[in-house]
CSV table of C-alpha atoms and ligand atoms in Angstrom, one decimal:
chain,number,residue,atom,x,y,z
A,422,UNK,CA,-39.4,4.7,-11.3
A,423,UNK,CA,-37.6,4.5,-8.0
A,424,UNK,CA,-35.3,7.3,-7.3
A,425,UNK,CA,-32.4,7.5,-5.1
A,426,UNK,CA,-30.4,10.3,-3.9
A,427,UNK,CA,-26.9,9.1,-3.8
A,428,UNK,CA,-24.4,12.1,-1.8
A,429,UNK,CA,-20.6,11.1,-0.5
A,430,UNK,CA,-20.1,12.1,2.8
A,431,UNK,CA,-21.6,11.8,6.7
A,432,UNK,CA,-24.5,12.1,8.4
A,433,UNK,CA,-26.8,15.3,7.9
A,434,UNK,CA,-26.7,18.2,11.0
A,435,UNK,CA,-29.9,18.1,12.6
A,436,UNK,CA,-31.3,21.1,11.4
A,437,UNK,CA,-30.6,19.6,7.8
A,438,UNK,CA,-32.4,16.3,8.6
A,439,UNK,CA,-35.4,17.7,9.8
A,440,UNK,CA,-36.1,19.8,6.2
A,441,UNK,CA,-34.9,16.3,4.4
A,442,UNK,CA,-37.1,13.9,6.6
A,443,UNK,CA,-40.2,16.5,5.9
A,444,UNK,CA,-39.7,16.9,2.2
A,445,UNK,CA,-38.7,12.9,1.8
A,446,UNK,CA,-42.0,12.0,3.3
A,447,UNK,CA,-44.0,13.5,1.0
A,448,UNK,CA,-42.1,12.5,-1.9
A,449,UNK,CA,-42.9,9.3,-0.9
A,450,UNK,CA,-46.4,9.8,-1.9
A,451,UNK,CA,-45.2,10.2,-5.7
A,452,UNK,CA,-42.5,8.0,-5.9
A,453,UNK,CA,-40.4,4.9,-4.8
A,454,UNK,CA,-37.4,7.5,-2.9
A,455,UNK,CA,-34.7,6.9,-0.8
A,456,UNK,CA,-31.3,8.6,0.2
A,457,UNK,CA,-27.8,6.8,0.5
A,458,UNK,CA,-25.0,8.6,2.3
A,459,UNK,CA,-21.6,7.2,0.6
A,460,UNK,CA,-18.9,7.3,3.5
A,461,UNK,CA,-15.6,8.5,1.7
A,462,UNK,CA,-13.0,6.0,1.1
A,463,UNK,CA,-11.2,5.1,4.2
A,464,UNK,CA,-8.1,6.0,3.7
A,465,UNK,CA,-8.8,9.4,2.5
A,466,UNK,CA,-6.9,11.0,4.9
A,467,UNK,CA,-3.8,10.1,3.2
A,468,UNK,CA,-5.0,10.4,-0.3
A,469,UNK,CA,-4.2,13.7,-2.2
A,470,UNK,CA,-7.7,15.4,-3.9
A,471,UNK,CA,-7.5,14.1,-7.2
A,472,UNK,CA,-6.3,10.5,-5.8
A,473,UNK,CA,-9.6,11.2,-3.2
A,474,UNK,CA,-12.4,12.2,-6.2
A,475,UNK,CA,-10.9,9.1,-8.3
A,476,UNK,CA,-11.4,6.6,-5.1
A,477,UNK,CA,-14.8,7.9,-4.3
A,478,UNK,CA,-15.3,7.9,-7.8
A,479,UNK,CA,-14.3,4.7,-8.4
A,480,UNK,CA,-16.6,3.8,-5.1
A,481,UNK,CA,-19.7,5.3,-6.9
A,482,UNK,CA,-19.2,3.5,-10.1
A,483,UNK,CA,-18.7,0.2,-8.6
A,484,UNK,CA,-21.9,0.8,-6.9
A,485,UNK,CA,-23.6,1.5,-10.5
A,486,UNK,CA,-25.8,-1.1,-12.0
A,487,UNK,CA,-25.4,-0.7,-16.2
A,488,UNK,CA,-29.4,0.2,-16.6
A,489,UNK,CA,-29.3,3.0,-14.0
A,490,UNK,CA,-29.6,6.3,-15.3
A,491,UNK,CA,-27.2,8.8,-13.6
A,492,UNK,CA,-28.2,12.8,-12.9
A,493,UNK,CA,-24.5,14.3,-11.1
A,494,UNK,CA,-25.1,17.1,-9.9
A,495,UNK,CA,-22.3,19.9,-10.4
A,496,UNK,CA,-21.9,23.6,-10.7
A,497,UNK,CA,-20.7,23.4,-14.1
A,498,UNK,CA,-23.2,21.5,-15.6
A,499,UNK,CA,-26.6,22.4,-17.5
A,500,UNK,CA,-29.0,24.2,-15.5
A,501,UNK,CA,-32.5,23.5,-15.4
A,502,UNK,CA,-35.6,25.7,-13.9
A,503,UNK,CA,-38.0,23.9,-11.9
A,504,UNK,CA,-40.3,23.1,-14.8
A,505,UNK,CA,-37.7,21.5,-16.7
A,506,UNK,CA,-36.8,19.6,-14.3
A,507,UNK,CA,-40.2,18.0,-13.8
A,508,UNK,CA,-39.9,17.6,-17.6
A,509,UNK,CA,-36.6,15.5,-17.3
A,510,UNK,CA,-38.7,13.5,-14.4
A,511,UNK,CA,-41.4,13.0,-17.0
A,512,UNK,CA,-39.2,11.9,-20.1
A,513,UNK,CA,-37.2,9.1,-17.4
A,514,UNK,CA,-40.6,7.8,-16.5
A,515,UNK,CA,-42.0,7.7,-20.4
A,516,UNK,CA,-38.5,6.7,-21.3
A,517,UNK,CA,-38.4,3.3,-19.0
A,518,UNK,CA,-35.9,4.2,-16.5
A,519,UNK,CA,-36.3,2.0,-13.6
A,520,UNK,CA,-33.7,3.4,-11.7
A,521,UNK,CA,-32.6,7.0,-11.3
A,522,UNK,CA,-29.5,8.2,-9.3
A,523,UNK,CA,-29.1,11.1,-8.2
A,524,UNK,CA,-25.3,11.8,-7.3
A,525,UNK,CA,-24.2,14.7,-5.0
A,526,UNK,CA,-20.4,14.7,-4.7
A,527,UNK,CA,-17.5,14.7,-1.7
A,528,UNK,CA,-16.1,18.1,-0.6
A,529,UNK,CA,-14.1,18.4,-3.5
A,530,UNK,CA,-16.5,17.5,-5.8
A,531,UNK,CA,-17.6,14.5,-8.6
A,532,UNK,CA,-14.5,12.6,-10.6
A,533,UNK,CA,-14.6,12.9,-14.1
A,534,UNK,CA,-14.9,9.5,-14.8
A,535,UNK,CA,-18.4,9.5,-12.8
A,536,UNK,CA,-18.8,12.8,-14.7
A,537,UNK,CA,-18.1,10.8,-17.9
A,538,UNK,CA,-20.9,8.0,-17.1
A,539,UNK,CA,-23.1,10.3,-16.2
A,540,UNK,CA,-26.0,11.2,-19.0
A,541,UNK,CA,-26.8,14.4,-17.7
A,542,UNK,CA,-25.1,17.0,-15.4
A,543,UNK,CA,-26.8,19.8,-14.0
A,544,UNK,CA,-26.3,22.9,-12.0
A,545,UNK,CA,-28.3,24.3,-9.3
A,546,UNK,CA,-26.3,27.6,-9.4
A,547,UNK,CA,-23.1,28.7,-10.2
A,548,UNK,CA,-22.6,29.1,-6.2
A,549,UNK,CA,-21.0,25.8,-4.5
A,550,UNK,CA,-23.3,24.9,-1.9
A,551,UNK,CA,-22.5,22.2,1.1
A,552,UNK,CA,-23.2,18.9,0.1
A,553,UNK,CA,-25.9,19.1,3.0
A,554,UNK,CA,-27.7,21.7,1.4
A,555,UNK,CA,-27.6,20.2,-1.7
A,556,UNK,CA,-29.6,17.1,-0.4
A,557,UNK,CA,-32.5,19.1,1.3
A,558,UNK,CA,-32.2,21.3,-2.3
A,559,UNK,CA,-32.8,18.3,-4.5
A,560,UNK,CA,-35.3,16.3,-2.0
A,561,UNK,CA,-37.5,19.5,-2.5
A,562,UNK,CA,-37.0,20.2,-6.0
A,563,UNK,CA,-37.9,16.6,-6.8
A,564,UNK,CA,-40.9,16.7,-4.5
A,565,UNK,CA,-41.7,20.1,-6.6
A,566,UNK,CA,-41.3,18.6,-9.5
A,567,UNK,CA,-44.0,15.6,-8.5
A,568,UNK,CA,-46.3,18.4,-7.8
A,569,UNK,CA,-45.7,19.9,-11.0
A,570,UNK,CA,-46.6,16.7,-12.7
A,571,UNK,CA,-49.4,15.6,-11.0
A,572,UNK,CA,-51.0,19.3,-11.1
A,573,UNK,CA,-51.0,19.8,-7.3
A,574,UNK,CA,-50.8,23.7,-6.0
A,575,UNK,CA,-47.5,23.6,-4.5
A,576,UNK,CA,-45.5,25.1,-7.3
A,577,UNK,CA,-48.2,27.9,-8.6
A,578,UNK,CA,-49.9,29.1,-4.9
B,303,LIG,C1,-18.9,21.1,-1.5
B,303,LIG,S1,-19.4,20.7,-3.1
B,303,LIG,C2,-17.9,20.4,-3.9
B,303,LIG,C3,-17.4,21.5,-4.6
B,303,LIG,C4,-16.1,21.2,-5.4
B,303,LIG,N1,-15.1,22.1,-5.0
B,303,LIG,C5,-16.4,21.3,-6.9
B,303,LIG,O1,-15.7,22.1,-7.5
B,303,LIG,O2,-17.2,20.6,-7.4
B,303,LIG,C6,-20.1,19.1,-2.9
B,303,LIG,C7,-21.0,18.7,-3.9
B,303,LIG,O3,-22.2,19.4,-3.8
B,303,LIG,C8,-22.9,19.5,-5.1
B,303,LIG,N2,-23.0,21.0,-5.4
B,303,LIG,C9,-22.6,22.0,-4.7
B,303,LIG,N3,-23.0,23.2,-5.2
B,303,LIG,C10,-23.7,22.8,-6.3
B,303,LIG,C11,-24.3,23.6,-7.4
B,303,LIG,N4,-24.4,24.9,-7.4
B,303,LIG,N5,-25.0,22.9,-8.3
B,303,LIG,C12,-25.0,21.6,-8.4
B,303,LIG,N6,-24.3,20.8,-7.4
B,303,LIG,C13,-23.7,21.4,-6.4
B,303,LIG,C14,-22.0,18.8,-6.1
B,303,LIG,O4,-22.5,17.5,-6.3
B,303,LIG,C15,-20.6,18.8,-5.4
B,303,LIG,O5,-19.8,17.8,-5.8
């Protein structure tokens, strides 16, 4: 299953892209990953918020192919400990997924219509983190979730 880690906004500090490049590499070893930073729309400057989430919204869902199965990730939605999570990796795989996006949204979060089209929303915390965080947060929870799944001593030591 390749996974990719989808998150509207710009380039990572450098103190964030050095966790993500370390955690990202070994991910690699389990699985087909990659990350794509969505620059917001263009004209987002003169765009109200809810006219912003719809645009980027509308961005996202253009970008989504029918058969890919979509995880947004939102403080409102369903929360997960890290053994579920590796359990939700496990059921995509056994389930045929061939593609798995991960969303992170824009400063002012996800649209509902991506909300809508998503099949599963989940919560890290009830705290709103910055979107930065939340991409070196997921790149290790998915690489702790591999390690789950393939028994390795990560998660337990
Ligand atoms: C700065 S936050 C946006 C917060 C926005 N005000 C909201 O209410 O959704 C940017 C993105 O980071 C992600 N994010 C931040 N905190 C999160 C959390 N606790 N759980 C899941 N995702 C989170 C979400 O994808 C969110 O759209």
């Amino acid at each position: 299953m390749k996974i990719q880690l989808w998150s509207i906004g710009k380039e990572n500090d450098a103190y964030i892209n050095e966790g993500i490049k370390i955690f990202q590499k070994r991910l690699q070893h389990y699985t087909d990953f990659d990350i794509k930073l969505i620059p917001t729309v263009k004209q987002a400057a003169s765009l109200s918020i809810p006219e912003l989430k719809k645009a980027e919204g509308k961005l996202v869902l253009d970008m989504l192919q029918p058969a890919d199965y979509l995880l947004a990730l939102d403080e409102r939605g369903k929360s997960m400990s890290t053994m579920q999570l590796a359990d939700f990796v496990r059921q995509r795989e056994n389930s045929g997924t061939r593609q798995l996006i991960v969303l992170i949204g824009g400063a002012f979060g996800i649209d509902a219509a991506v909300l809508q089209r998503a099949q599963t929303t989940m919560s890290l915390s009830a705290l709103t983190f910055p979107h930065q965080i939340v991409r070196l947060i997921v790149t290790e929870q998915l690489y702790r979730a591999y390690t789950v799944l393939n028994n390795e001593k990560y998660h337990h030591q």
